[in-house]
PDB file of C-alpha atoms and ligand atoms in Angstrom:
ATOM      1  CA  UNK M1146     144.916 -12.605  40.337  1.00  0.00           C
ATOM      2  CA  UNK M1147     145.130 -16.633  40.222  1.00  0.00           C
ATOM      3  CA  UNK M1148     142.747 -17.584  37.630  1.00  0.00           C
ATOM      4  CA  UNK M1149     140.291 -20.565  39.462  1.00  0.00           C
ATOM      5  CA  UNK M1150     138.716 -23.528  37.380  1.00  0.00           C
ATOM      6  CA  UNK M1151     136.080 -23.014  35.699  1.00  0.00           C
ATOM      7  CA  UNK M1152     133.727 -25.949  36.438  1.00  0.00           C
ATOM      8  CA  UNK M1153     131.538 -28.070  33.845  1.00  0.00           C
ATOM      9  CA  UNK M1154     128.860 -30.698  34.583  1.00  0.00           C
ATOM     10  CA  UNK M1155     128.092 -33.241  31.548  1.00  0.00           C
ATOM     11  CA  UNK M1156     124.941 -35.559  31.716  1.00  0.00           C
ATOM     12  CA  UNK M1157     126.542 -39.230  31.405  1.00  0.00           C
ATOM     13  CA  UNK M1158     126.274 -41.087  28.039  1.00  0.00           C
ATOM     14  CA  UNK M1159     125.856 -40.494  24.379  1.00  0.00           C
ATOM     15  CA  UNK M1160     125.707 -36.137  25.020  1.00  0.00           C
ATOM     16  CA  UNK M1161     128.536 -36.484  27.151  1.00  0.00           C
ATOM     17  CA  UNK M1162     130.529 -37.770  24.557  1.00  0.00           C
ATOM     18  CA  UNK M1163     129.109 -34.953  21.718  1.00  0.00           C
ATOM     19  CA  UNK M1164     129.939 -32.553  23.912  1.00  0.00           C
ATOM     20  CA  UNK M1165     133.719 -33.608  24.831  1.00  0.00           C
ATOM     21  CA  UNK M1166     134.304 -33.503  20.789  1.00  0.00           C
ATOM     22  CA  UNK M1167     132.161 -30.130  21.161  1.00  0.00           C
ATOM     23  CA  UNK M1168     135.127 -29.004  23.800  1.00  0.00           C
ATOM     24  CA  UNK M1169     137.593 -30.591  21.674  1.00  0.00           C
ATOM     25  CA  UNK M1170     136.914 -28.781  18.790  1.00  0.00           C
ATOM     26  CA  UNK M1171     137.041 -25.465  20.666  1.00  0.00           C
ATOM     27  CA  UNK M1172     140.435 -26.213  21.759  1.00  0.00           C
ATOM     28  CA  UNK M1173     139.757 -27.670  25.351  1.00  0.00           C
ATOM     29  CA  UNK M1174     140.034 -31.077  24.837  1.00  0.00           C
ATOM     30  CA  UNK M1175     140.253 -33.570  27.918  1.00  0.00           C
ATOM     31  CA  UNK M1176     141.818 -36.832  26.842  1.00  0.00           C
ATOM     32  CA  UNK M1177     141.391 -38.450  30.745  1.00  0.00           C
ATOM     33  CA  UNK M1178     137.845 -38.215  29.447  1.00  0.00           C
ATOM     34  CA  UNK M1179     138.316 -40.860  26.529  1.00  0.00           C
ATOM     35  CA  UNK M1180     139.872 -43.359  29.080  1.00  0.00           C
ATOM     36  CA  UNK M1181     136.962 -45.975  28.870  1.00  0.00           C
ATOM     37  CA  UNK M1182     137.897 -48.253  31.824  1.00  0.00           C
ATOM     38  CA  UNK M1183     138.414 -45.474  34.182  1.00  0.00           C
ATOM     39  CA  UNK M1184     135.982 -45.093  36.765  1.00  0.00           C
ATOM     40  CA  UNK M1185     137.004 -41.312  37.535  1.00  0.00           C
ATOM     41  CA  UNK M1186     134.090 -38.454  37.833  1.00  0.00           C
ATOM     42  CA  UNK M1187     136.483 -35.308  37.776  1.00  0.00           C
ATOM     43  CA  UNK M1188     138.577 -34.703  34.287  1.00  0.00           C
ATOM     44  CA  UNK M1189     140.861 -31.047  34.469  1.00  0.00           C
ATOM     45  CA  UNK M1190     142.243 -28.987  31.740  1.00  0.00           C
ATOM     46  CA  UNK M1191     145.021 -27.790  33.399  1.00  0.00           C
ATOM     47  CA  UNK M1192     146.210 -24.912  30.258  1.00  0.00           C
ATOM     48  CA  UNK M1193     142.847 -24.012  30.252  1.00  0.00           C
ATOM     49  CA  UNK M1194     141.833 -24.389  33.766  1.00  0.00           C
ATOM     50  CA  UNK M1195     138.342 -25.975  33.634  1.00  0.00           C
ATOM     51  CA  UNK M1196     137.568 -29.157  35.176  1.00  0.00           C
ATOM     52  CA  UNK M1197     134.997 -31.403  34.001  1.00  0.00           C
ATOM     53  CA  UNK M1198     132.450 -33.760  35.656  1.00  0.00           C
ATOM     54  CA  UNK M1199     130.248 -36.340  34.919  1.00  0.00           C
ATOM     55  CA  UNK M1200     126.897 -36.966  36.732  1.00  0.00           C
ATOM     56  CA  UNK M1201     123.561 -38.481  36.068  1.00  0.00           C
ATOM     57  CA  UNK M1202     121.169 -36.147  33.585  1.00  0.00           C
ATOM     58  CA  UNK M1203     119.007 -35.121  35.891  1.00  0.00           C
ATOM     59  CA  UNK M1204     121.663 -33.865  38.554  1.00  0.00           C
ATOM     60  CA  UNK M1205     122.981 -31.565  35.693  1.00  0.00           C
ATOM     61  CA  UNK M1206     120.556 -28.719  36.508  1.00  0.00           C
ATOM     62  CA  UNK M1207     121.052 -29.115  40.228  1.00  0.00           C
ATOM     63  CA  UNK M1208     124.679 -29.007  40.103  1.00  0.00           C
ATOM     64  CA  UNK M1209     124.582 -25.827  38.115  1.00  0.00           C
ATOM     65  CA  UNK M1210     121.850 -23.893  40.089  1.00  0.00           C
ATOM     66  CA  UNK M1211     124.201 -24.536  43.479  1.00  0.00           C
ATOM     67  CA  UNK M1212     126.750 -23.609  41.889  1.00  0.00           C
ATOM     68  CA  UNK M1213     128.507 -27.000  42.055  1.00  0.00           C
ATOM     69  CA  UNK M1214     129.250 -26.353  38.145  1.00  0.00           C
ATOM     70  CA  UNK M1215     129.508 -23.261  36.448  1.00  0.00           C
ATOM     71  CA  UNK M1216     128.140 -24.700  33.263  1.00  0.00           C
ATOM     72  CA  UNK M1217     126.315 -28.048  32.359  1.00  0.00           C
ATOM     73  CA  UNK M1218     125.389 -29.732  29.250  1.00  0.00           C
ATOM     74  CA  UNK M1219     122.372 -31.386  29.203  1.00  0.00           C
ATOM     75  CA  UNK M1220     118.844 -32.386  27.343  1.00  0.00           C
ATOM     76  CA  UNK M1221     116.062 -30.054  26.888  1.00  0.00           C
ATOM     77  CA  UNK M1222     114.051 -32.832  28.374  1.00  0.00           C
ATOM     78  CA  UNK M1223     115.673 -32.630  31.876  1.00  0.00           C
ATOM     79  CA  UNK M1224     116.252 -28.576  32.215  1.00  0.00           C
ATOM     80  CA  UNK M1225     112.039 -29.345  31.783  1.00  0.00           C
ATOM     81  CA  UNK M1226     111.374 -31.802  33.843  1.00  0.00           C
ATOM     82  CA  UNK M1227     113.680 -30.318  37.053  1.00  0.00           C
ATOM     83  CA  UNK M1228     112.545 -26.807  36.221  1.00  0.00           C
ATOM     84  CA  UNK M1229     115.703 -25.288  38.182  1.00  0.00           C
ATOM     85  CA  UNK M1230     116.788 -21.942  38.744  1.00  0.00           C
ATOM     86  CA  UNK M1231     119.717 -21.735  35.971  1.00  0.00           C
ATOM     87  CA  UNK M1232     120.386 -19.711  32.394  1.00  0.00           C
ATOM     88  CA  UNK M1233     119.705 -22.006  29.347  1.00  0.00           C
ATOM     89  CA  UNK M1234     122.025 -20.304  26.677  1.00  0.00           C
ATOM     90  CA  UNK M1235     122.619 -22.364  23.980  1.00  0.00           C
ATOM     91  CA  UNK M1236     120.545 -25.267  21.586  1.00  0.00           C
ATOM     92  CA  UNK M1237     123.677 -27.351  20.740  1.00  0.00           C
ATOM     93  CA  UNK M1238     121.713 -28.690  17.999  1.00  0.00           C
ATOM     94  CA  UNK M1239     122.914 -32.080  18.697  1.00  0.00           C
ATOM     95  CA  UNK M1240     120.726 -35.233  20.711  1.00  0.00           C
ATOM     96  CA  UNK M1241     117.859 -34.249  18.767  1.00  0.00           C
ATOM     97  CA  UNK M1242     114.946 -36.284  19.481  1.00  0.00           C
ATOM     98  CA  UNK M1243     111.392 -35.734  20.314  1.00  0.00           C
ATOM     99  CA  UNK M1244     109.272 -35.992  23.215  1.00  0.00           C
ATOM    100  CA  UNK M1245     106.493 -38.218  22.015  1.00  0.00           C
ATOM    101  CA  UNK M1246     102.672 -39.371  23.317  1.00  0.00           C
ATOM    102  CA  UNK M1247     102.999 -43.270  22.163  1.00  0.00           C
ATOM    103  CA  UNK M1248     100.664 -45.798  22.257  1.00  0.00           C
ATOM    104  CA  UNK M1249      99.396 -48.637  20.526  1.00  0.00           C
ATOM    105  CA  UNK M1250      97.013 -47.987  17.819  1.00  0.00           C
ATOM    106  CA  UNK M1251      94.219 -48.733  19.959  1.00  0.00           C
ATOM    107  CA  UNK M1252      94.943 -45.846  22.477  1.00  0.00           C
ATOM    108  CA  UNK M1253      94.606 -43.165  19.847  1.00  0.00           C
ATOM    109  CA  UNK M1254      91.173 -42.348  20.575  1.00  0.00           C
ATOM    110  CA  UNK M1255      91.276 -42.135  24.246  1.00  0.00           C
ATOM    111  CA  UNK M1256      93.500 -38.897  23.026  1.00  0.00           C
ATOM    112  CA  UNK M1257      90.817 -37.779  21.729  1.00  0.00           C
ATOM    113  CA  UNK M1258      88.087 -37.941  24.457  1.00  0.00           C
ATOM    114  CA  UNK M1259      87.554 -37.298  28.064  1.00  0.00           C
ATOM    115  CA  UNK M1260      88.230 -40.357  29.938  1.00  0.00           C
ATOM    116  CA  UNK M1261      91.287 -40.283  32.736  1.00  0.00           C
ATOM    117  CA  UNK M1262      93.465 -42.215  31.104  1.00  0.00           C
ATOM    118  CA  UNK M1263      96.934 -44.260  32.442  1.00  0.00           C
ATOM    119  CA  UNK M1264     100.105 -42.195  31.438  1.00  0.00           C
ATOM    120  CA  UNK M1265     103.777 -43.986  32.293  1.00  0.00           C
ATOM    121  CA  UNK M1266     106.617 -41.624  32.022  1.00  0.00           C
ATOM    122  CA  UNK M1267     110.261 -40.826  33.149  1.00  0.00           C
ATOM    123  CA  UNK M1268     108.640 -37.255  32.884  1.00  0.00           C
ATOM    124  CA  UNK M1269     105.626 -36.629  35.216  1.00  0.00           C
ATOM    125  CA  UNK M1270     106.175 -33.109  34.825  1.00  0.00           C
ATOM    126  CA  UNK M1271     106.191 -32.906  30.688  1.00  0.00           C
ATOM    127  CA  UNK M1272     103.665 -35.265  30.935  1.00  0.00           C
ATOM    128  CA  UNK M1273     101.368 -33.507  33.337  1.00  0.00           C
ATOM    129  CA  UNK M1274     102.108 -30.228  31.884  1.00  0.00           C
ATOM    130  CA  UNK M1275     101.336 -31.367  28.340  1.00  0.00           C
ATOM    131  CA  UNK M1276      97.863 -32.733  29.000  1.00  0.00           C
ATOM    132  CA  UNK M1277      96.750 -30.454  32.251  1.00  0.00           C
ATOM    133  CA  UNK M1278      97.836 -27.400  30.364  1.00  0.00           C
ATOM    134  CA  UNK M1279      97.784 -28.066  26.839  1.00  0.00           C
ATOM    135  CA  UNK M1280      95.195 -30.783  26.119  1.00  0.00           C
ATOM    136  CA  UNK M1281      92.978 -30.093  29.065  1.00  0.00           C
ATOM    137  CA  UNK M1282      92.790 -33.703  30.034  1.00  0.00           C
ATOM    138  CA  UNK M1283      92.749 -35.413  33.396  1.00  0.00           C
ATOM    139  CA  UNK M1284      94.889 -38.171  33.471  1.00  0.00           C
ATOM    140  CA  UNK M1285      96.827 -40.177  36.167  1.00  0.00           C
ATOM    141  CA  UNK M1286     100.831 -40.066  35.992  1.00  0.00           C
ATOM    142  CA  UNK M1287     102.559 -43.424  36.628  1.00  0.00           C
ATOM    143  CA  UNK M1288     106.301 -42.615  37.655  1.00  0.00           C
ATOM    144  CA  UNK M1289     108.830 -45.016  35.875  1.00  0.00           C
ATOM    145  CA  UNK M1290     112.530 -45.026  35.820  1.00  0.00           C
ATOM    146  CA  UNK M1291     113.345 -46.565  32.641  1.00  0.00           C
ATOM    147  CA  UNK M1292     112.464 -48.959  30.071  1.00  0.00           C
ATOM    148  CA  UNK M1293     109.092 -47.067  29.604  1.00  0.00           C
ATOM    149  CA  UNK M1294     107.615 -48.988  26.468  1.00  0.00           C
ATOM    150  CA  UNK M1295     107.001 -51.816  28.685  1.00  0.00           C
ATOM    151  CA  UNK M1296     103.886 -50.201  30.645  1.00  0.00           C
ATOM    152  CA  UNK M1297     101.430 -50.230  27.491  1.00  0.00           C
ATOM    153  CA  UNK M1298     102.580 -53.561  26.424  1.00  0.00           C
ATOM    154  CA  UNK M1299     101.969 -55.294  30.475  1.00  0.00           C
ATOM    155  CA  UNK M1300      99.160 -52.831  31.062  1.00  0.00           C
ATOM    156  CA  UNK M1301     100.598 -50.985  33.266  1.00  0.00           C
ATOM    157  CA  UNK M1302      99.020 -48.083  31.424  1.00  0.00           C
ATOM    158  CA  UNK M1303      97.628 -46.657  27.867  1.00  0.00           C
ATOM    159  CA  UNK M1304     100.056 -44.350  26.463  1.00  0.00           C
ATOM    160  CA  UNK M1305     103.540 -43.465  27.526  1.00  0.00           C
ATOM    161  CA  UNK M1306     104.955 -40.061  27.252  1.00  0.00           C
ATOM    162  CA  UNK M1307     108.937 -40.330  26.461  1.00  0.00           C
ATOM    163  CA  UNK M1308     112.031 -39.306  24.060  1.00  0.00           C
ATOM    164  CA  UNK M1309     111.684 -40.794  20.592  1.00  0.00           C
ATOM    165  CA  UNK M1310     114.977 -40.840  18.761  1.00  0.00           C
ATOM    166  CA  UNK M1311     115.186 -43.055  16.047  1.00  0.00           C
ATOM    167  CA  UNK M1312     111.616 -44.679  16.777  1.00  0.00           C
ATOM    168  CA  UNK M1313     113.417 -48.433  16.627  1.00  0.00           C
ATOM    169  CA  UNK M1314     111.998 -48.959  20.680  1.00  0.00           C
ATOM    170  CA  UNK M1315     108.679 -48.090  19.606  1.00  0.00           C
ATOM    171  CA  UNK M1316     108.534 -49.764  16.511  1.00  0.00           C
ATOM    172  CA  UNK M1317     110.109 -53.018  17.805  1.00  0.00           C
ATOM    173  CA  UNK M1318     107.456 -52.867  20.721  1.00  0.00           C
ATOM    174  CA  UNK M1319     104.493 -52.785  18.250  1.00  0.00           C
ATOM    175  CA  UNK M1320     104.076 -48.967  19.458  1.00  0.00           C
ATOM    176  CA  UNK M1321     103.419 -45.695  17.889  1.00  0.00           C
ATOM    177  CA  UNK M1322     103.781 -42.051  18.285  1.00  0.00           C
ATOM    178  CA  UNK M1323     100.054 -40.463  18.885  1.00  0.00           C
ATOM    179  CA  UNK M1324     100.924 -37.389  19.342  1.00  0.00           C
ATOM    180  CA  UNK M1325     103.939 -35.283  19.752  1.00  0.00           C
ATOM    181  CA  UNK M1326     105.105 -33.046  22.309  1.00  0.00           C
ATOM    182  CA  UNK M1327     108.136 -30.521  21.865  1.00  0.00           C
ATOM    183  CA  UNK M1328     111.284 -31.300  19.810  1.00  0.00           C
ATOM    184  CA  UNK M1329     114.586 -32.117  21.673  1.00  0.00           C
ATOM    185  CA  UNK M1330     118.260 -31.031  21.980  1.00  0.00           C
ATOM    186  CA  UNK M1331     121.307 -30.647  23.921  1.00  0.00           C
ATOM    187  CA  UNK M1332     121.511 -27.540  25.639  1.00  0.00           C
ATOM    188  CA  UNK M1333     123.987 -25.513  27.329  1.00  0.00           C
ATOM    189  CA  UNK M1334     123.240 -24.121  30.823  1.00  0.00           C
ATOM    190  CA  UNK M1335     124.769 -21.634  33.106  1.00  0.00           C
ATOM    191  CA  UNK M1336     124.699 -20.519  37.004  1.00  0.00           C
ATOM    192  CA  UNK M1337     123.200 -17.552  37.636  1.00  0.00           C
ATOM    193  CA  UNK M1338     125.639 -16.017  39.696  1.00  0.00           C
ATOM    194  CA  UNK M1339     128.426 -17.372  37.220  1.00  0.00           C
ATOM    195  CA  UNK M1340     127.244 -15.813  34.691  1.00  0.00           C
ATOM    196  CA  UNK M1341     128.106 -12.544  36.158  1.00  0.00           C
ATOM    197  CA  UNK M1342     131.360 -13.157  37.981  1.00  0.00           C
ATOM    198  CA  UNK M1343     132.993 -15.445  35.531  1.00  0.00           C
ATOM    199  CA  UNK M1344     131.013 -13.560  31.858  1.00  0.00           C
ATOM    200  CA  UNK M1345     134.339 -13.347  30.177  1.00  0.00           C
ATOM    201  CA  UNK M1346     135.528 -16.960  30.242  1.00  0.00           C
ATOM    202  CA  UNK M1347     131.927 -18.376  30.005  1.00  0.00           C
ATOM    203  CA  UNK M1348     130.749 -15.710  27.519  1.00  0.00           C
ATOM    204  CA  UNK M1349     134.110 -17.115  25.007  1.00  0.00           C
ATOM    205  CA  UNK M1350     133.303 -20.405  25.702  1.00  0.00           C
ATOM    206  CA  UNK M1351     129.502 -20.164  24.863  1.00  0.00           C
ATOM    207  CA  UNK M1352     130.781 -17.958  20.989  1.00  0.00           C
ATOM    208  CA  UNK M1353     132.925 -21.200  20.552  1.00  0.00           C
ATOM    209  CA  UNK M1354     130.475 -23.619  21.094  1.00  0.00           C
ATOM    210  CA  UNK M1355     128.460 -21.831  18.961  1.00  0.00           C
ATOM    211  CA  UNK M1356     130.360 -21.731  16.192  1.00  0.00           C
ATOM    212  CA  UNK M1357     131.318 -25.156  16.038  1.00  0.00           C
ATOM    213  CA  UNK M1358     128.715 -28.082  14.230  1.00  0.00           C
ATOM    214  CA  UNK M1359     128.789 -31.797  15.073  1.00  0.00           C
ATOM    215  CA  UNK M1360     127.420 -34.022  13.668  1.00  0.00           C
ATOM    216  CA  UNK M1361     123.327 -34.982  15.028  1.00  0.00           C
TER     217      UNK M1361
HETATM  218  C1  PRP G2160     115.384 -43.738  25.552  1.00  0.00           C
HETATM  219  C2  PRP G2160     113.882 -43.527  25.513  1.00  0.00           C
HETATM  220  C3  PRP G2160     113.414 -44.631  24.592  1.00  0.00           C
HETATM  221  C4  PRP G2160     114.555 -44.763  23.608  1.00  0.00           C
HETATM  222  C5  PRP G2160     114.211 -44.051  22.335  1.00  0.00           C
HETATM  223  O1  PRP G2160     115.677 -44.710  26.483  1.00  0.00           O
HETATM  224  O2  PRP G2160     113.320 -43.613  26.807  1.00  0.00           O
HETATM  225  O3  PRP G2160     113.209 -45.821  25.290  1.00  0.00           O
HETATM  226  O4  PRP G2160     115.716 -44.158  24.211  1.00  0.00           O
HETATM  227  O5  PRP G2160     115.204 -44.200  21.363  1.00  0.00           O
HETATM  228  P1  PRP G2160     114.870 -44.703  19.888  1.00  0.00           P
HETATM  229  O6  PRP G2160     113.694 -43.901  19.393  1.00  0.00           O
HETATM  230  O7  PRP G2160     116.118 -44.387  19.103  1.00  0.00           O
HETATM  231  O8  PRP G2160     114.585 -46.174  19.947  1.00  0.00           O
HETATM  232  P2  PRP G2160     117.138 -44.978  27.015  1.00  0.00           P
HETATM  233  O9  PRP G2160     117.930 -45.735  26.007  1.00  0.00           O
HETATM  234  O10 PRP G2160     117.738 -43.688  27.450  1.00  0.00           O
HETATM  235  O11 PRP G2160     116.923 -45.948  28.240  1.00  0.00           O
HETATM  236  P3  PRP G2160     115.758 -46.115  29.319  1.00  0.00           P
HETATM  237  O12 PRP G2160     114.722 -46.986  28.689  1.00  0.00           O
HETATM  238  O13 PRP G2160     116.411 -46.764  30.461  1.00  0.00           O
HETATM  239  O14 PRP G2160     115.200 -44.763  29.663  1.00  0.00           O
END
C-alpha cells in the first residue's frame, strides 16, 4: 500500500518554532521551514512523508477536527477557547504561561464583590467560563483582538483576562495579576478519526515527542 502524508497543523509564531526543533529532534526535521523570507504555508518531509502547515492559532483546532490536519500543535489557551471536537494527547511542556485576571491595583476589590464589572479579553469563553462558573460573578465580556492591556489603561474596561508570560506587558503598563486562572502549555492534538486509521504513525510520533525536552 502507498503510504499517504501524514498532515500537521502548527499555530504561527514562537510554538511553531519549539515545535519544528521538537520535530527536529525526533528525526523529522523540515529545513523549508527555517527559510525566513519565504512566504510558503505547506513544508513536506518527503523520507518521512508528513507535510507541515502553518495557520493562525486559533484555526489549529479547526483544521484538525475536519480533518484538514491529522495533528496540530497548539496552546492550551486556544484548544479552550474553540472547544472543538479533537483528542488533546500531549502537554509539550513548552509555551508555558498563565492565563491571568489583571488589573490595576484599584480593580482588586471589584473581584471581590458583586458588581458587573467590564472584562476585555482575546478569550470570551475562558473569561466567561472562569467567572460564570467558577467565581459566580456577572460580568460583561468585551471582545478584543489583541493588544489587550490597553482596555484598563483607556477605560475600556476594569480587568482584562489574558496570557501572562513573563509579566513585562503588565508590568510596563502599570498592571497586575489579580487573580489567576489555569496554567498554560503547548499541546499536541489529534483528529478523531486519525487517531484510529493512522494509530501507528501518530501513536510513534506522539512516544517521540514525548521523550524529547526543549527548552521552556
Ligand atoms: C501576549 C499576551 C500579552 C503578552 C504577555 O500578547 O496577550 O499581551 O503576550 O507576555 P509577557 O507576560 O511576556 O509580557 P501577544 O504578544 O501574543 O500579542 P497581542 O497583544 O497581539 O495578543
Amino acid at each position: 500500500m502507498v503510504q499517504g502524508y501524514l498532515t500537521v497543523a502548527l499555530g504561527k509564531g514562537r510554538l511553531a518554532k519549539k515545535a519544528m526543533e521538537a520535530f527536529e529532534k525526533i528525526g523529522i526535521p523540515c529545513d523549508e521551514m527555517k527559510d525566513k523570507d519565504t512566504r510558503k504555508l505547506i513544508f513536506v518531509n518527503e523520507e518521512k512523508k508528513i507535510r507541515f502547515f502553518l495557520a493562525k492559532g486559533p484555526d489549529v483546532p479547526t483544521y484538525v477536527e475536519y480533518g484538514a490536519a491529522d495533528i496540530g500543535i497548539v496552546g492550551e489557551d486556544t484548544i479552550l477557547e474553540e472547544g472543538r471536537n479533537i483528542y488533546e494527547v500531549l502537554d509539550l511542556g513548552f509555551g508555558k504561561c498563565r492565563m491571568c485576571i489583571a488589573g490595576p491595583e484599584s480593580s482588586r476589590k471589584l473581584l471581590q464583590g458583586r458588581e458587573v464589572i467590564r472584562v476585555a479579553t482575546k478569550y470570551p469563553r475562558i473569561a466567561k467560563d472562569y467567572f460564570y462558573n467558577q467565581k459566580h460573578q456577572t460580568v460583561e465580556i468585551i471582545k478584543l483582538n489583541g493588544s489587550i492591556e490597553l482596555a484598563p489603561i483607556v477605560g475600556l474596561s476594569e480587568v482584562i483576562c489574558d496570557i501572562v508570560e513573563t509579566g513585562t506587558t503588565l508590568k510596563e503598563n502599570g498592571l497586575l495579576v489579580l487573580e489567576e486562572v489555569c496554567p498554560l502549555s503547548a499541546r499536541v492534538v489529534v483528529n478523531q478519526v486519525s487517531m484510529r486509521m493512522e494509530n501507528e504513525r501518530i501513536t510513534e510520533i506522539i512516544r517521540g515527542l514525548k521523550s524529547t525536552t526543549i527548552d521552556m
